[in-house]
XYZ file of C-alpha atoms in Angstrom:
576
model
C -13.064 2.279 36.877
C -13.521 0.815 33.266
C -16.089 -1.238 31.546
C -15.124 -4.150 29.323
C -16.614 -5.687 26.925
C -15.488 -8.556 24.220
C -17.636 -10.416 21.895
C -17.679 -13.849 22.350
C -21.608 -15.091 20.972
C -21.602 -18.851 21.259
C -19.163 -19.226 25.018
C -20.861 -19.992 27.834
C -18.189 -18.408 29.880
C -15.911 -15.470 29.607
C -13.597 -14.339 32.648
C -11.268 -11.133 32.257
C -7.618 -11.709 33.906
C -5.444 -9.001 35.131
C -2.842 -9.891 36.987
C -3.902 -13.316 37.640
C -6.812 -12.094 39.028
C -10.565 -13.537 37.479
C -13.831 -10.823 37.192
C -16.820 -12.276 35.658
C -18.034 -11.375 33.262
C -21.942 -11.140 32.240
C -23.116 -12.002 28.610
C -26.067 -9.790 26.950
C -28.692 -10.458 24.448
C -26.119 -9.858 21.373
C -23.221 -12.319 22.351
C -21.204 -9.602 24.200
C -19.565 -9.927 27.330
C -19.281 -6.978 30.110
C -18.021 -6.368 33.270
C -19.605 -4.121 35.940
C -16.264 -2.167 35.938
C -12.519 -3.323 36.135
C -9.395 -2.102 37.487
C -7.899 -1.532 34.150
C -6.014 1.856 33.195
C -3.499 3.036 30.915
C -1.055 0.676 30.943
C -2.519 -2.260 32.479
C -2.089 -5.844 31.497
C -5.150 -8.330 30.521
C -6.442 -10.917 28.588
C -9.518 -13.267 28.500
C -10.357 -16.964 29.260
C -13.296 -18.400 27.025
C -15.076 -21.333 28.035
C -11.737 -22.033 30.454
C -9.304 -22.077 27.807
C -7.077 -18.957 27.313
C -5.809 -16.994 28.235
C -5.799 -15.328 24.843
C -5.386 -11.484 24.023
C -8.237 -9.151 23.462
C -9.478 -9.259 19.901
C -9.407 -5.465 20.249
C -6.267 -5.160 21.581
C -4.731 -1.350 21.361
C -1.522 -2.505 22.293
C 0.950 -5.805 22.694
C 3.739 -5.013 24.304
C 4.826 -8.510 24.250
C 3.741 -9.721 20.254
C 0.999 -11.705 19.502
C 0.520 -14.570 22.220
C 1.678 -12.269 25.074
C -1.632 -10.227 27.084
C -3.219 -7.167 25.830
C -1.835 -3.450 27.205
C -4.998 -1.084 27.915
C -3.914 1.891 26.083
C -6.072 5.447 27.149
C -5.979 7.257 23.440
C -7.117 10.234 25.188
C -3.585 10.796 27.062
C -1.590 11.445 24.112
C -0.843 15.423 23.495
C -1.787 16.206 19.766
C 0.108 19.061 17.925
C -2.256 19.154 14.694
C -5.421 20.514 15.398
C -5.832 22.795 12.750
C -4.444 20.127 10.233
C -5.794 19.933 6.961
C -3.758 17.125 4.421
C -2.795 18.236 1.116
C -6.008 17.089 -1.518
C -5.093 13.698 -2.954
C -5.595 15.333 -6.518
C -1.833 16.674 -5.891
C -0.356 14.106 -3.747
C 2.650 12.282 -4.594
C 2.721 9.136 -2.415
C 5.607 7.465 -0.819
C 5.163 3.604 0.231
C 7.836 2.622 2.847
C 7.752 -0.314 5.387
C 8.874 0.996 8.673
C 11.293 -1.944 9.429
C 13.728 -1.229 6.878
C 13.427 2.285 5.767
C 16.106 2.851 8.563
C 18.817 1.105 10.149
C 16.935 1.112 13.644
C 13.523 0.072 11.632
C 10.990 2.193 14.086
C 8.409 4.655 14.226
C 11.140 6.905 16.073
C 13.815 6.347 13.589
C 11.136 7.538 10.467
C 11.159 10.471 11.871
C 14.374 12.064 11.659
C 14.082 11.163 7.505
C 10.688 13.486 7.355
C 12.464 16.829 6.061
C 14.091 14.655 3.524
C 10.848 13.238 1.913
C 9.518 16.848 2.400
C 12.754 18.413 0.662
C 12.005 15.745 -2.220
C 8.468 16.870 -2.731
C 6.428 14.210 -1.245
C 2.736 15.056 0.294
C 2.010 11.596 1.253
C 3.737 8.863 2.947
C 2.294 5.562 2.743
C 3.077 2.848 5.738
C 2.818 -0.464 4.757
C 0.981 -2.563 7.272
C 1.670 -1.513 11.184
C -0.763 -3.772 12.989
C 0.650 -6.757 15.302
C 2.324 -9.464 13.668
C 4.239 -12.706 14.492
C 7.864 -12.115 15.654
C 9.891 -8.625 15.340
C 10.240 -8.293 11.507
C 7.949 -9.226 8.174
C 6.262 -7.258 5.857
C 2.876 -6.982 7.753
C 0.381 -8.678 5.948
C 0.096 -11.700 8.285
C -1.223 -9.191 11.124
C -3.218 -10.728 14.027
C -3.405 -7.638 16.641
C -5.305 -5.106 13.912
C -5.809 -2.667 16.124
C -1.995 -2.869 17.693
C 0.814 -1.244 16.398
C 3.565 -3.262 16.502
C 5.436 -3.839 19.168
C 8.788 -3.994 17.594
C 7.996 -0.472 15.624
C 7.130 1.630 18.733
C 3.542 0.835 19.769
C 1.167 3.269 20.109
C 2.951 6.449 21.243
C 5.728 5.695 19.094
C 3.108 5.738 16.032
C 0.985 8.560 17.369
C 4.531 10.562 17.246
C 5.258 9.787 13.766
C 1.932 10.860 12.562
C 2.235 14.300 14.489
C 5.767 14.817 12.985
C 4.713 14.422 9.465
C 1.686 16.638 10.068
C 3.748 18.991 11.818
C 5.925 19.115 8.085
C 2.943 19.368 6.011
C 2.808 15.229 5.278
C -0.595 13.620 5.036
C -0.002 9.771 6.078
C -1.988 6.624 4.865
C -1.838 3.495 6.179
C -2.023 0.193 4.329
C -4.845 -1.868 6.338
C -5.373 -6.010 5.557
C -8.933 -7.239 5.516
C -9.196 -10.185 3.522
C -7.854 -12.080 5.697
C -5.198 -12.270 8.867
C -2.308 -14.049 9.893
C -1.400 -17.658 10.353
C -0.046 -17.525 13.843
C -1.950 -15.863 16.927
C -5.024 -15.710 15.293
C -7.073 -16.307 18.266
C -10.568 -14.377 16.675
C -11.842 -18.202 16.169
C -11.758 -18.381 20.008
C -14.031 -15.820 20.758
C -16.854 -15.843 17.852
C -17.066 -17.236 14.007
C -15.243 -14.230 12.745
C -14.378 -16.710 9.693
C -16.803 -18.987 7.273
C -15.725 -22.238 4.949
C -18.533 -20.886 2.107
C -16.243 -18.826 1.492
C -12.217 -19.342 0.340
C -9.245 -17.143 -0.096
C -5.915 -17.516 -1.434
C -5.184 -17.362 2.650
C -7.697 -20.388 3.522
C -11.488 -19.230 5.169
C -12.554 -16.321 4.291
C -13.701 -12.929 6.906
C -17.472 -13.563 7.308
C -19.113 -10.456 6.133
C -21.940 -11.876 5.083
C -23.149 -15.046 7.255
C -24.416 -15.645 10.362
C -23.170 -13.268 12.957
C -21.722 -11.327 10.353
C -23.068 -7.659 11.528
C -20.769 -8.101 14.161
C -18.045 -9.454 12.230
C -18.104 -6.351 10.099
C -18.546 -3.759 12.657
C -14.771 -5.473 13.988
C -13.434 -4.365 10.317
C -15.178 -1.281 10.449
C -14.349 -0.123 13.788
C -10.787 -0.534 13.165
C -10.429 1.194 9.760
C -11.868 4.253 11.894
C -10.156 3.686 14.690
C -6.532 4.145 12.854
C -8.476 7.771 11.251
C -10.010 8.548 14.748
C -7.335 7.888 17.381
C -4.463 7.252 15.122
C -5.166 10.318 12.979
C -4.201 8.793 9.707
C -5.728 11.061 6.338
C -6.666 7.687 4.832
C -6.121 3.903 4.331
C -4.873 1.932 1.405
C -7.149 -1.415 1.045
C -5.051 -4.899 0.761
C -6.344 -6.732 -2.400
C -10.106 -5.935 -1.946
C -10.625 -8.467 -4.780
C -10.131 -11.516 -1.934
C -13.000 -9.181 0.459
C -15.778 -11.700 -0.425
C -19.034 -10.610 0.673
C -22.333 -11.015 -0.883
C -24.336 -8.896 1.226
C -26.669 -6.096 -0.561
C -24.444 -3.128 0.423
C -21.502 -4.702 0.339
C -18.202 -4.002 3.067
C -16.660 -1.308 0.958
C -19.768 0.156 0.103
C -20.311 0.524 4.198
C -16.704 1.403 4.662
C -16.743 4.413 2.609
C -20.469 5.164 3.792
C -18.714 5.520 7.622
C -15.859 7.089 6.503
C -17.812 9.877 4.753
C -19.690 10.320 8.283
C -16.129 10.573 10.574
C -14.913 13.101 8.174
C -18.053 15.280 8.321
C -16.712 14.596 12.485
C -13.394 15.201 12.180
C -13.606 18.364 9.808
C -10.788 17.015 7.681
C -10.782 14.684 4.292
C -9.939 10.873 4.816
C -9.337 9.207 1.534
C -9.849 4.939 0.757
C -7.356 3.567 -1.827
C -8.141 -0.150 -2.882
C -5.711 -2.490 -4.433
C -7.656 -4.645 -6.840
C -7.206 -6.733 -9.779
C -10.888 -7.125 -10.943
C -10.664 -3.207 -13.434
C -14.338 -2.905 -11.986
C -14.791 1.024 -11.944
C -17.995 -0.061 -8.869
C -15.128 0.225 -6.407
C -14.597 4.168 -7.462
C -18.045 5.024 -8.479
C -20.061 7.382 -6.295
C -22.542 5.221 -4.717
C -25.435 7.581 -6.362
C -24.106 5.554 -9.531
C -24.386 1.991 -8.051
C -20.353 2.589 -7.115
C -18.834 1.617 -3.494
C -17.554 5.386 -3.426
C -14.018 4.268 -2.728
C -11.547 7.553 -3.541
C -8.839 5.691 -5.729
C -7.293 2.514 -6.758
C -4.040 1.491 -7.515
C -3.548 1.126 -11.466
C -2.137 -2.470 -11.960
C -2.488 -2.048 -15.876
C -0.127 1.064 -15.724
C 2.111 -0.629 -13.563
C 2.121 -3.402 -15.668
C 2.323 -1.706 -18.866
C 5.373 0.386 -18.410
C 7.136 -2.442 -16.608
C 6.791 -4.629 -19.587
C 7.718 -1.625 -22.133
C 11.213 -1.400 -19.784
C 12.025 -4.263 -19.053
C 10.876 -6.764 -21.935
C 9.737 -9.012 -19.231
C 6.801 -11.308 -20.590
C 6.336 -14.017 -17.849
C 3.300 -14.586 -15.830
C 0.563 -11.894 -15.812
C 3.333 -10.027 -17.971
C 2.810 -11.976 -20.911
C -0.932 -9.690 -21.541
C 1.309 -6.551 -21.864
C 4.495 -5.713 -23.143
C 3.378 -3.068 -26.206
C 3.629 0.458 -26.518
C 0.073 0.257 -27.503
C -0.988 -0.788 -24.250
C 1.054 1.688 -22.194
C -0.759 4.418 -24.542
C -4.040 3.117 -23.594
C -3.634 2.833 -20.020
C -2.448 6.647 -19.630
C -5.648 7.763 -21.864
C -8.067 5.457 -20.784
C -7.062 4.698 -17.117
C -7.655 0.190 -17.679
C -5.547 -1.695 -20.952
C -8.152 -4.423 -20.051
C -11.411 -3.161 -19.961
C -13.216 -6.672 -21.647
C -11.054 -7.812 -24.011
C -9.404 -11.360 -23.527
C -6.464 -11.682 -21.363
C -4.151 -14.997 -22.311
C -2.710 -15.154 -18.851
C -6.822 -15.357 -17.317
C -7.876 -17.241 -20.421
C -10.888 -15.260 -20.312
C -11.765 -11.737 -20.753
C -11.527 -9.013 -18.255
C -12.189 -5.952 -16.420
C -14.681 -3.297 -17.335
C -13.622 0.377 -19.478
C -12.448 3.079 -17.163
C -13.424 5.340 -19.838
C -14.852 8.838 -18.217
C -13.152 8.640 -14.974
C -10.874 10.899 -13.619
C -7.037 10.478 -13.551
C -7.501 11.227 -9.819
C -9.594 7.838 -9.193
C -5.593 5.926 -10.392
C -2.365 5.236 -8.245
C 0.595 5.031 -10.852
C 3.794 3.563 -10.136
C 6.957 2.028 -11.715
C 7.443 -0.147 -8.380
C 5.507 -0.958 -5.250
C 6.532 -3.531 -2.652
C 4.596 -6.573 -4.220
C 6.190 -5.948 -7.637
C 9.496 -5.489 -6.151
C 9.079 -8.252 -3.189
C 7.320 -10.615 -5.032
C 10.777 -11.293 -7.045
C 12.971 -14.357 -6.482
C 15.568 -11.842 -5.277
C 13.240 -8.863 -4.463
C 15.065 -7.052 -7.562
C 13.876 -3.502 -7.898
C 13.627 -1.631 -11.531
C 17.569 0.063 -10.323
C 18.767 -4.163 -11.092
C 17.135 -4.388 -14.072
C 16.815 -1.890 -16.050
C 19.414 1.169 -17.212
C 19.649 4.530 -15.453
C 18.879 6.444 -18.707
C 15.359 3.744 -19.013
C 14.758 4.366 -15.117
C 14.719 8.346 -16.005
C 12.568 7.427 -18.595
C 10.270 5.568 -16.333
C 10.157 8.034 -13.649
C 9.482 10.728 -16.085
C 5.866 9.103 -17.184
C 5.003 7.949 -13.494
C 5.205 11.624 -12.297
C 3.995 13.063 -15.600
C 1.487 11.069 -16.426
C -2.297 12.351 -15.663
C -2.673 9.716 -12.459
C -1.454 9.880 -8.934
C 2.142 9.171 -8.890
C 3.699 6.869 -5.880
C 6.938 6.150 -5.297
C 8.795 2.872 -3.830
C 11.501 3.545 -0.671
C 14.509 4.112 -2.174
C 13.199 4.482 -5.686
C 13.856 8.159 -6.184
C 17.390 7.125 -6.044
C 17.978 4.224 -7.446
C 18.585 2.027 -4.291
C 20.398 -0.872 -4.997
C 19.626 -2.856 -1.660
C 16.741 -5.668 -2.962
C 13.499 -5.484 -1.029
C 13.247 -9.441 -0.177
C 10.430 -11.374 1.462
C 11.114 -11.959 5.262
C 9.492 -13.091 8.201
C 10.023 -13.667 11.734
C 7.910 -16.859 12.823
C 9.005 -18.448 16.104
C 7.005 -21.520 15.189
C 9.256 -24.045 13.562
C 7.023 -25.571 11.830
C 5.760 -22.491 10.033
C 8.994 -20.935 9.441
C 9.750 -24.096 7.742
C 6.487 -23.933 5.356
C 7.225 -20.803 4.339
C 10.464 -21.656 3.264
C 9.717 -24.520 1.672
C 6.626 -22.306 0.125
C 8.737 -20.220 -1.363
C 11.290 -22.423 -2.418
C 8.696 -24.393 -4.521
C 6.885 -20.873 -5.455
C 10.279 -20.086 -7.615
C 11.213 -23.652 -8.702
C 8.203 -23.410 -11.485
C 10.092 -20.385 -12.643
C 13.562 -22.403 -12.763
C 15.094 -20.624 -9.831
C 17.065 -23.391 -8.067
C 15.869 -23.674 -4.696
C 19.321 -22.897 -3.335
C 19.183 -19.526 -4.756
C 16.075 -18.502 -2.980
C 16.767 -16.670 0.207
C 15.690 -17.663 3.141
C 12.504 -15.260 4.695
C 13.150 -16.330 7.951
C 17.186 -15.623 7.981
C 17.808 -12.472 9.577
C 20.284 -11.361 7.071
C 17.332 -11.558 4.422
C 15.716 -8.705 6.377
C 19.484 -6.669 6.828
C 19.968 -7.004 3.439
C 16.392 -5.155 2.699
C 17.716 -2.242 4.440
C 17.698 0.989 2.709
C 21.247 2.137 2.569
C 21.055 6.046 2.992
C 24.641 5.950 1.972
C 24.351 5.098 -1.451
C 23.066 8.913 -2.362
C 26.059 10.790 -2.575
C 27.194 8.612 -4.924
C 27.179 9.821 -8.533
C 24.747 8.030 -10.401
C 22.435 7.825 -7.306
C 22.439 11.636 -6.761
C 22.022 12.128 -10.967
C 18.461 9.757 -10.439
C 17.760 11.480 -7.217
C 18.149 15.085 -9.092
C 15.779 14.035 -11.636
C 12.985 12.853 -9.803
C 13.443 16.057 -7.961
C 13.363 17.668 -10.593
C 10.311 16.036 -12.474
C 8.724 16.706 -8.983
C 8.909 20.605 -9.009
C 7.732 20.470 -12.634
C 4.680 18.428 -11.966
C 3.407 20.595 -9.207
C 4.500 24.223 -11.280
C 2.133 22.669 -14.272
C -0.923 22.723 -13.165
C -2.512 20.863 -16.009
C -0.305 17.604 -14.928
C -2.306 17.417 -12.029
C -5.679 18.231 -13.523
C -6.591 14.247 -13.923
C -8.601 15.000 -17.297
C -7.110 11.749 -19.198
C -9.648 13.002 -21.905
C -6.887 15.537 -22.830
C -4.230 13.534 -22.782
C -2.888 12.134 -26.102
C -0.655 9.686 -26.784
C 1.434 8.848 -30.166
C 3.812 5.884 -30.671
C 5.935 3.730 -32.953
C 5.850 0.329 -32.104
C 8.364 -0.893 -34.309
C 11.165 2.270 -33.470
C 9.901 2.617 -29.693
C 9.463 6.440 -29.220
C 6.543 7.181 -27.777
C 5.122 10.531 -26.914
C 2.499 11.974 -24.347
C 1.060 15.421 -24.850
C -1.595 16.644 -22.211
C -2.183 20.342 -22.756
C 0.710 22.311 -23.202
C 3.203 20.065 -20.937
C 4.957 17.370 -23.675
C 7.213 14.082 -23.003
C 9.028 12.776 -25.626
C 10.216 9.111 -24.829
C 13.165 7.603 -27.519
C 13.414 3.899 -25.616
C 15.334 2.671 -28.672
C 19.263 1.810 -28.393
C 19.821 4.501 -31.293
C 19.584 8.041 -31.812
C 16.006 9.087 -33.928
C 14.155 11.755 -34.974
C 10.710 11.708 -33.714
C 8.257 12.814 -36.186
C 5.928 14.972 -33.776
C 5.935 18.849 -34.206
C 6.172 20.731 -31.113
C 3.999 23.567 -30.754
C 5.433 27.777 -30.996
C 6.327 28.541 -27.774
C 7.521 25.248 -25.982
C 10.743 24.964 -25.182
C 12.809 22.120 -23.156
C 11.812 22.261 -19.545
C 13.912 19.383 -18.653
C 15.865 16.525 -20.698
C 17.465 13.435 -19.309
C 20.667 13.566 -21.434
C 22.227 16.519 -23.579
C 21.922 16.586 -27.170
C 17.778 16.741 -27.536
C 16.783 19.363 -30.193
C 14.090 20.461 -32.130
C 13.669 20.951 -36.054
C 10.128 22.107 -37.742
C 8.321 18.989 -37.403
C 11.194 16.759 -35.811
C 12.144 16.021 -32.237
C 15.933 14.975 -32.279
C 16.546 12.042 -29.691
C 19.569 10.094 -28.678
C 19.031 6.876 -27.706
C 17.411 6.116 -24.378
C 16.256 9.540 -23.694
C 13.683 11.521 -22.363
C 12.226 15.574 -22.644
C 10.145 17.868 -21.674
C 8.554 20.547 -23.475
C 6.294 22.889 -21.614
């Protein structure tokens, strides 16, 4: 027999359900609910009525077989047959991390399906794939970030076996696997958390509406839910680490704050589990606190992903100079961001109007995820255009070249490494009209201050917005797919053969640059990248050191003189 127990502090009643059937349930001291025992086991359907209304899923819910208003599955963790035992991830100081969103990485869009692609991301050098949000969400399809069920793998994906097979496949080929986790706030449909307890406050507000309450009354409990669940995915799940959604919008203003405890717990199941787990934030703030020991007044988070880098490079490519674009777009500030880790470390932004972030200066390479693309940057798009629409094949060699040789943690997008030419849209699946239709008027009017006509936005809830967002495995043998795909090989092998790429000591890096005749060129110890991003061939005036030769060269035609580098235009080398 099994106890259970929900949370539910302010109800005067709480009943479990199985199978139409009602068990009391008996409140304690702290606001949770037990019963003596149940009749649930692996496998069996439940849910809860509060205060006669219901019923409504378990906030805990391991499983939802049916999506997000349907009851809760009782899942037994302790039935699934492990093959990794003895697993130990590859350290995060030599990862190379590949973000991919289960529903469209293949055609069938599961946790199955991932599988049989493994030996290929292993065959292109990758240590660690990165899932964009799992946890249940509202309909079959959407990016994940408007999860409900956080401790539920979707439905749609696989559920919990299917998961739990995924993660011993890659661990059976060597791959360490993150998981992108949401916590600032959850989605707008089957949120039923509000029914049980005040998981939410109005002194706070996000982007999203109330924000978590971490930090009000009630609020241990409230935290201990967030908590609970990032271990739960490195626990029973046996994911090497999570990647935190926009931490910035995580408002608490407790004295250790949710990070700070996140990491603190983390630290203590790893000493458990005999195996690293590693915490990744996105944030916006360039506050160095959130990757500071916490014996320096730092929330001891591993690594964050590098926004100014992103940014930086983007611009440099692309030209692009609209929205939070417009603070970048020099060579000058690409330089800085590879040697100092933040381009805005206090100085005055013109998109903020105000001056931002805090100097990275001192911190390890290691502490940055680098990328040319990620989901948002792609996604976020009026037409989810990835850098393979907009910019040249000789400029996306160029690009890859200073993701994976610059002194940070490189990450790659689905589909990147080739040049994918399928767009990575916005979708969703709501079965509530009425919030299908406000998100597609939402986006509509999103693009219209841009000038994008709102005819020309696609539709997130159309299902041929998701098809299209497919990867198309196809598109690989074709010529100038397989030519990108070589190269990022390529630049792969290289990185991990030079072990001073992966040192992280941006202290030995050096940059040198020409605004005005765009070359630009990165030296960190003996491993060189030349970078001619002009339309015309140019001599670079940097002197390569005795000894160097070309390791690798995106076109033919680079070559050396006494104090010259000979480029043609749009080119890239590498001199190690």
């Amino acid at each position: 027999m099994t106890k259970v127990s929900v949370w539910s502090p302010n109800s005067s009643r709480v009943e479990l359900v199985i199978e139409d059937q009602l068990e009391p349930m008996i409140q304690d001291a702290f606001g949770w609910w037990h019963t003596k025992d149940s009749a649930l086991t692996h496998g069996v359907d439940y849910a809860f009525l509060v205060d006669g209304h219901g019923p409504f899923p378990d906030p805990r819910s391991a499983w939802q077989p049916n999506g997000i208003h349907g009851p809760s599955r009782w899942v037994d963790h302790a039935l699934f047959e492990w093959c990794d035992q003895n697993w130990q991830p590859p350290a995060l100081e030599k990862a190379i991390i590949y973000e991919l969103h289960i529903g469209t990485f293949t055609e069938e869009g599961t946790f199955d399906a991932t599988i049989e692609r493994l030996d290929y991301l292993v065959e292109l050098g990758i240590t660690h794939v990165e899932l964009m949000p799992v946890a249940e969400f509202s309909g079959n399809h959407g990016w994940g970030y408007d999860g409900v069920n956080l401790f539920a793998p979707h439905h749609a994906y696989g559920g919990p076996d299917g998961l739990k097979r995924l993660i011993n496949a890659c661990h059976q080929r060597g791959l360490a696997v993150l998981l992108d986790v949401v916590y600032n706030h959850l989605g707008p449909c089957g949120n039923y958390l509000g029914q049980f307890a005040p998981y939410f406050t109005k002194r706070h507000v996000t982007p999203w509406g109330e924000a978590v309450n971490l930090d009000g009354a009630h609020s241990d409990e409230v935290r201990r839910f967030f908590i609970d669940n990032a271990l739960m995915w490195l626990r029973d799940y046996h994911f090497d680490g999570l990647r935190l959604d926009a931490v910035h919008a995580i408002v608490d203003m407790s004295a250790t704050h949710f990070l700070e405890q996140l990491a603190i717990e983390t630290r203590i199941l790893e000493n458990k589990l005999g195996r690293p787990l590693v915490l990744i934030a996105e944030s916006d703030l360039n506050d160095r606190r959130l990757i500071h020991s916490q014996s320096m007044g730092g929330y001891g988070l591993d690594a964050q992903w590098n926004e100014d880098f992103h940014h930086a490079l983007h611009t440099v490519l692309t030209g692009e100079n609209n929205g939070y674009y417009q603070d970048f777009g020099r060579l000058a500030d690409l330089a800085k961001a590879i040697t100092e880790g933040f381009v805005y470390d206090g100085r005055y932004s013109s998109y903020r109007k105000r001056s931002h972030g805090r100097s990275a200066i001192g911190l390890s390479g290691h502490k940055f995820v680098a990328c040319l693309q990620n989901h948002d940057q792609t996604g976020n798009r009026a037409q989810g255009e990835r850098t393979s629409h907009l910019l040249s094949p000789e400029k996306l060699m160029i690009g890859a070249t200073l993701v994976l040789m610059a002194p940070f943690i490189p990450m790659l997008f689905q589909g990147e490494e080739w040049g994918a030419l399928t767009p990575f849209l916005y979708f969703t699946d709501h079965q509530e009209s009425d919030l299908a239709e406000a998100v597609r008027r939402g986006r509509q009017e999103e693009f219209a201050t841009f000038g994008w006509p709102q005819d020309t936005i696609p539709d997130p809830q159309a299902p041929e917005t998701f098809q299209r967002s497919k990867l198309d495995w196809q598109e690989m043998v074709q010529a100038r797919h397989r030519t990108l795909l070589d190269w990022h090989r390529q630049l792969i092998q290289l990185r991990h053969a030079l072990p001073m790429l992966e040192d992280g000591h941006l202290e030995q890096t050096s940059v040198h640059f020409d605004e005005e005749k765009r070359w630009l060129v990165m030296a960190h110890g003996s491993a060189i990248v030349a970078c001619n991003l002009s339309d015309i061939a140019q001599s670079i005036p940097y002197q390569i050191q005795p000894g160097l030769r070309i390791s690798l060269a995106s076109v033919e035609g680079v070559t050396v003189e006494e104090r010259d580098i000979s480029m043609p235009a749009q080119s890239v080398a590498i001199f190690s």
